[in-house]
Short mmCIF file of C-alpha atoms in Angstrom, two decimals:
data_model
loop_
_atom_site.label_atom_id
_atom_site.label_comp_id
_atom_site.label_asym_id
_atom_site.label_seq_id
_atom_site.Cartn_x
_atom_site.Cartn_y
_atom_site.Cartn_z
CA UNK A 1 9.26 0.17 7.27
CA UNK A 2 11.46 -2.64 5.57
CA UNK A 3 10.50 -3.27 2.11
CA UNK A 4 10.18 -6.46 0.34
CA UNK A 5 9.60 -7.22 -3.52
CA UNK A 6 6.29 -8.00 -4.49
CA UNK A 7 5.71 -11.70 -4.30
CA UNK A 8 7.74 -12.26 -1.22
CA UNK A 9 6.22 -13.36 2.05
CA UNK A 10 5.67 -10.62 4.46
CA UNK A 11 7.70 -11.97 7.81
CA UNK A 12 7.67 -11.02 11.24
CA UNK A 13 10.65 -8.80 10.66
CA UNK A 14 9.15 -7.06 8.49
CA UNK A 15 6.03 -6.27 10.89
CA UNK A 16 8.18 -5.69 13.96
CA UNK A 17 10.22 -3.16 11.94
CA UNK A 18 7.62 -1.00 10.87
CA UNK A 19 7.07 2.53 12.39
CA UNK A 20 3.83 4.47 12.86
CA UNK A 21 2.72 6.55 9.75
CA UNK A 22 4.08 9.84 11.37
CA UNK A 23 7.83 8.20 12.14
CA UNK A 24 7.35 7.19 15.86
CA UNK A 25 9.39 4.02 16.82
CA UNK A 26 7.50 0.88 17.83
CA UNK A 27 9.47 -0.57 21.01
CA UNK A 28 10.91 -3.78 19.72
CA UNK A 29 13.76 -6.04 20.72
CA UNK A 30 17.25 -5.37 19.61
CA UNK A 31 17.75 -8.81 18.20
CA UNK A 32 14.98 -8.62 15.84
CA UNK A 33 16.79 -5.75 13.73
CA UNK A 34 20.35 -5.69 15.15
CA UNK A 35 22.91 -8.23 15.68
CA UNK A 36 26.44 -7.80 17.53
CA UNK A 37 29.59 -7.59 15.04
CA UNK A 38 32.41 -7.58 17.68
CA UNK A 39 33.31 -7.61 21.57
CA UNK A 40 31.85 -10.58 22.99
CA UNK A 41 30.63 -10.24 26.43
CA UNK A 42 31.43 -6.22 26.09
CA UNK A 43 27.83 -6.03 24.54
CA UNK A 44 24.90 -6.56 27.26
CA UNK A 45 21.24 -6.95 26.49
CA UNK A 46 18.66 -6.07 29.03
CA UNK A 47 15.12 -5.32 29.44
CA UNK A 48 13.65 -7.77 27.38
CA UNK A 49 15.75 -6.71 24.61
CA UNK A 50 15.18 -3.04 24.78
CA UNK A 51 18.25 -1.94 25.93
CA UNK A 52 22.06 -2.58 24.96
CA UNK A 53 25.05 -1.69 26.90
CA UNK A 54 28.19 -1.56 25.19
CA UNK A 55 31.05 -1.64 27.64
CA UNK A 56 35.07 -0.88 26.81
CA UNK A 57 37.87 -1.64 28.90
CA UNK A 58 41.83 -2.04 28.26
CA UNK A 59 41.07 -5.33 26.67
CA UNK A 60 37.97 -4.50 24.44
CA UNK A 61 35.21 -2.21 23.27
CA UNK A 62 32.05 -3.61 21.12
CA UNK A 63 29.94 -2.70 18.18
CA UNK A 64 26.49 -3.70 16.54
CA UNK A 65 25.05 -3.48 13.17
CA UNK A 66 21.71 -3.70 11.47
CA UNK A 67 20.92 -6.89 9.87
CA UNK A 68 19.63 -4.89 6.46
CA UNK A 69 21.00 -2.65 3.97
CA UNK A 70 19.22 0.76 3.16
CA UNK A 71 18.89 3.07 0.21
CA UNK A 72 17.06 5.57 2.20
CA UNK A 73 15.31 6.18 5.22
CA UNK A 74 15.33 8.11 8.62
CA UNK A 75 17.16 6.38 11.02
CA UNK A 76 17.18 7.21 14.86
CA UNK A 77 18.69 5.74 18.29
CA UNK A 78 18.61 6.82 22.03
CA UNK A 79 21.88 7.28 23.56
CA UNK A 80 23.08 7.42 26.94
CA UNK A 81 27.05 8.35 27.21
CA UNK A 82 29.26 7.22 30.14
CA UNK A 83 29.62 9.73 33.12
CA UNK A 84 33.19 9.03 33.82
CA UNK A 85 36.17 11.03 32.27
CA UNK A 86 36.33 8.44 29.14
CA UNK A 87 38.87 10.86 27.28
CA UNK A 88 40.38 8.43 24.52
CA UNK A 89 37.06 6.55 23.98
CA UNK A 90 34.66 7.43 20.94
CA UNK A 91 31.15 6.20 21.04
CA UNK A 92 29.13 5.89 17.66
CA UNK A 93 26.41 5.97 15.45
CA UNK A 94 26.31 5.75 11.69
CA UNK A 95 25.46 4.67 8.43
CA UNK A 96 28.21 3.10 6.26
CA UNK A 97 28.46 1.17 2.96
CA UNK A 98 31.78 -0.97 3.84
CA UNK A 99 30.26 -4.38 4.48
CA UNK A 100 31.02 -5.61 8.30
CA UNK A 101 34.48 -7.20 8.64
CA UNK A 102 35.18 -5.60 4.76
CA UNK A 103 38.89 -4.72 4.89
CA UNK A 104 39.26 -0.76 5.36
CA UNK A 105 39.01 0.99 2.11
CA UNK A 106 39.13 4.74 2.08
CA UNK A 107 36.59 5.58 -0.63
CA UNK A 108 33.02 4.68 0.72
CA UNK A 109 29.86 6.31 1.73
CA UNK A 110 29.75 6.99 5.30
CA UNK A 111 27.17 9.44 7.65
CA UNK A 112 28.69 9.98 11.21
CA UNK A 113 27.85 10.76 14.77
CA UNK A 114 31.20 10.40 17.21
CA UNK A 115 31.19 11.37 20.48
CA UNK A 116 34.81 12.11 21.88
CA UNK A 117 34.85 11.50 25.73
CA UNK A 118 36.73 14.03 27.51
CA UNK A 119 37.14 15.16 31.10
CA UNK A 120 33.77 16.03 32.18
CA UNK A 121 32.34 16.69 28.73
CA UNK A 122 31.87 15.44 25.14
CA UNK A 123 32.57 16.55 21.92
CA UNK A 124 30.13 15.45 18.89
CA UNK A 125 31.94 14.92 15.91
CA UNK A 126 30.02 14.50 12.61
CA UNK A 127 31.69 13.57 9.23
CA UNK A 128 30.45 12.33 5.76
CA UNK A 129 32.00 10.32 3.15
CA UNK A 130 30.54 10.51 -0.32
CA UNK A 131 32.32 7.64 -1.98
CA UNK A 132 35.80 9.55 -0.81
CA UNK A 133 38.11 9.70 1.97
CA UNK A 134 35.59 12.06 3.65
CA UNK A 135 37.50 14.86 5.72
CA UNK A 136 34.10 16.64 6.40
CA UNK A 137 34.26 17.13 10.24
CA UNK A 138 32.01 19.49 11.93
CA UNK A 139 32.08 19.49 15.43
CA UNK A 140 29.70 20.63 18.17
CA UNK A 141 29.72 21.37 22.21
CA UNK A 142 26.30 19.83 23.34
CA UNK A 143 23.74 22.14 24.92
CA UNK A 144 22.87 19.21 27.54
CA UNK A 145 24.63 16.76 29.76
CA UNK A 146 24.43 13.55 27.05
CA UNK A 147 25.43 11.47 30.33
CA UNK A 148 22.48 12.37 32.64
CA UNK A 149 19.48 10.97 30.35
CA UNK A 150 18.69 9.20 26.95
CA UNK A 151 18.76 11.36 23.86
CA UNK A 152 17.86 10.75 20.22
CA UNK A 153 20.38 11.02 17.53
CA UNK A 154 18.91 10.78 14.12
CA UNK A 155 20.13 10.88 10.29
CA UNK A 156 17.43 11.52 7.35
CA UNK A 157 18.91 10.29 4.34
CA UNK A 158 17.20 10.77 0.86
CA UNK A 159 18.17 11.95 -2.60
CA UNK A 160 17.94 15.57 -1.95
CA UNK A 161 19.65 15.88 1.50
CA UNK A 162 21.18 14.15 4.53
CA UNK A 163 20.01 15.76 7.78
CA UNK A 164 21.37 15.01 10.99
CA UNK A 165 19.34 15.75 14.12
CA UNK A 166 20.04 15.83 18.08
CA UNK A 167 16.43 15.73 19.84
CA UNK A 168 14.80 16.40 16.23
CA UNK A 169 16.91 19.71 16.06
CA UNK A 170 18.96 19.53 12.67
CA UNK A 171 22.92 20.48 13.17
CA UNK A 172 23.95 19.32 10.10
CA UNK A 173 22.81 19.48 6.30
CA UNK A 174 24.46 18.03 3.30
CA UNK A 175 22.54 18.84 0.29
CA UNK A 176 22.78 16.73 -3.17
CA UNK A 177 24.96 18.78 -4.94
CA UNK A 178 26.13 16.67 -8.03
CA UNK A 179 25.45 19.34 -10.37
CA UNK A 180 28.41 21.03 -8.64
CA UNK A 181 30.71 17.93 -9.18
CA UNK A 182 30.07 17.09 -5.35
CA UNK A 183 29.98 13.28 -4.53
CA UNK A 184 26.73 12.22 -2.88
CA UNK A 185 25.97 9.04 -0.65
CA UNK A 186 24.17 6.77 -3.05
CA UNK A 187 25.51 3.15 -2.36
CA UNK A 188 23.46 0.67 0.27
CA UNK A 189 24.18 1.54 3.86
CA UNK A 190 23.58 -0.35 6.96
CA UNK A 191 23.79 1.05 10.57
CA UNK A 192 26.48 0.56 13.01
CA UNK A 193 26.92 1.73 16.79
CA UNK A 194 30.22 1.04 18.33
CA UNK A 195 32.60 2.04 21.28
CA UNK A 196 36.03 1.99 20.67
CA UNK A 197 39.83 3.06 21.97
CA UNK A 198 40.82 6.05 20.26
CA UNK A 199 43.96 6.66 21.65
CA UNK A 200 45.78 7.49 18.66
CA UNK A 201 43.64 9.51 17.50
CA UNK A 202 42.01 11.82 20.54
CA UNK A 203 44.53 10.93 23.44
CA UNK A 204 45.26 8.38 25.83
CA UNK A 205 42.41 6.74 28.10
CA UNK A 206 42.63 6.80 31.85
CA UNK A 207 41.74 3.01 32.40
CA UNK A 208 41.23 4.13 36.21
CA UNK A 209 38.42 5.63 35.45
CA UNK A 210 36.99 2.59 33.78
CA UNK A 211 35.13 0.59 32.40
CA UNK A 212 33.11 2.78 30.35
CA UNK A 213 29.50 1.76 29.28
CA UNK A 214 27.33 3.59 26.89
CA UNK A 215 23.44 2.76 26.80
CA UNK A 216 21.25 2.41 23.66
CA UNK A 217 17.49 2.05 23.37
CA UNK A 218 14.84 2.11 20.43
CA UNK A 219 15.57 -0.66 17.96
CA UNK A 220 12.98 0.28 15.25
CA UNK A 221 14.26 1.09 11.91
CA UNK A 222 12.44 3.40 9.42
CA UNK A 223 14.21 2.76 6.26
CA UNK A 224 13.84 1.33 2.73
CA UNK A 225 15.70 -1.90 2.38
CA UNK A 226 18.04 -1.44 -0.63
CA UNK A 227 17.51 -3.40 -3.80
CA UNK A 228 20.42 -4.35 -5.89
CA UNK A 229 18.02 -4.71 -9.05
CA UNK A 230 16.25 -1.60 -8.45
CA UNK A 231 18.32 0.94 -6.24
CA UNK A 232 16.02 3.51 -7.37
CA UNK A 233 13.10 1.91 -5.91
CA UNK A 234 14.24 3.56 -2.20
CA UNK A 235 13.46 7.17 -3.78
CA UNK A 236 9.95 6.45 -4.03
CA UNK A 237 7.71 9.07 -2.31
CA UNK A 238 5.75 6.18 -0.72
CA UNK A 239 8.26 6.54 1.88
CA UNK A 240 7.68 9.70 4.00
CA UNK A 241 11.09 10.83 4.17
CA UNK A 242 11.22 11.03 0.40
CA UNK A 243 8.11 13.34 0.06
CA UNK A 244 8.69 16.97 -0.78
CA UNK A 245 8.42 18.49 2.77
CA UNK A 246 11.76 16.46 3.37
CA UNK A 247 13.61 17.70 0.66
CA UNK A 248 14.62 20.80 2.51
CA UNK A 249 14.21 22.34 6.19
CA UNK A 250 11.42 23.86 7.22
CA UNK A 251 11.45 27.52 8.19
CA UNK A 252 11.18 26.37 11.75
CA UNK A 253 14.06 23.96 11.24
CA UNK A 254 16.09 26.25 9.64
CA UNK A 255 16.19 28.83 12.47
CA UNK A 256 17.02 26.04 14.84
CA UNK A 257 19.72 24.88 12.59
CA UNK A 258 21.33 28.30 12.49
CA UNK A 259 20.92 29.01 16.28
CA UNK A 260 22.66 25.72 17.19
CA UNK A 261 25.67 26.11 14.79
CA UNK A 262 25.97 29.63 15.75
CA UNK A 263 26.17 28.94 19.61
CA UNK A 264 27.35 25.06 19.57
CA UNK A 265 29.55 24.65 16.52
CA UNK A 266 33.21 24.53 17.63
CA UNK A 267 34.81 23.64 14.03
CA UNK A 268 33.72 23.21 10.53
CA UNK A 269 35.62 21.75 7.59
CA UNK A 270 34.48 24.46 5.04
CA UNK A 271 35.95 27.26 7.07
CA UNK A 272 39.24 25.44 7.18
CA UNK A 273 39.46 23.95 3.70
CA UNK A 274 36.86 25.31 1.44
CA UNK A 275 38.72 25.24 -1.65
CA UNK A 276 38.98 21.12 -1.54
CA UNK A 277 35.21 20.89 -1.37
CA UNK A 278 32.83 22.47 -3.95
CA UNK A 279 29.74 22.63 -1.37
CA UNK A 280 31.44 24.99 0.54
#
């Protein structure tokens, strides 16, 4: 649900990007909420705009971005990963405050899903930047085959917590602990999804296995459009994700969260570098 200031015309874009009150997405075309940011013909739109494929080969990957910046929201997308051995390739879905094509800068806000390709399996890497350089990685082995079908990956962001979900199961929570001196993402952020060559980071790509294709669906966006003149507007409880039942996990969610982390988390920055992060 994109909010526009009182007095402005409600456009087709506004109507098209609204969610139902229970948070379920309307099926709308990619071009109404997103646009391609790089990769040329390595991004393909199909099924009347309801699906996008990102392809990477030895020449290029590809990426897309939301058309709007947000100050809070409940952001989700469906993703199916490449079946082949895609070691060295990263597929992503994330929020970021750095503008598209802005030069790299270490201190910014960002909330990441990053899928590291491997030999027949994937590692899900998550990271959070809070006006800093990040280094808050937590990694997971997924409990399903992410190449066999679409799965939903989501980011809840309000003034109390950030929650990362896989198929509605919370796998990571980052609380607003500014009272402890911990930065918390509060700048405007937009959504990006990319597929890129990370040879220098996670190993060389075997291009004889390529090209590699990732598939994305459900392009509705459930977020509050950022207003520079009134950043606090996006904290209103008229947006369901800001209401009290989204300030912390429910008992059922807490149990799912603990189970996933016990069984599937393989790396936690808090266990490695707790002294550097007060939230640990």
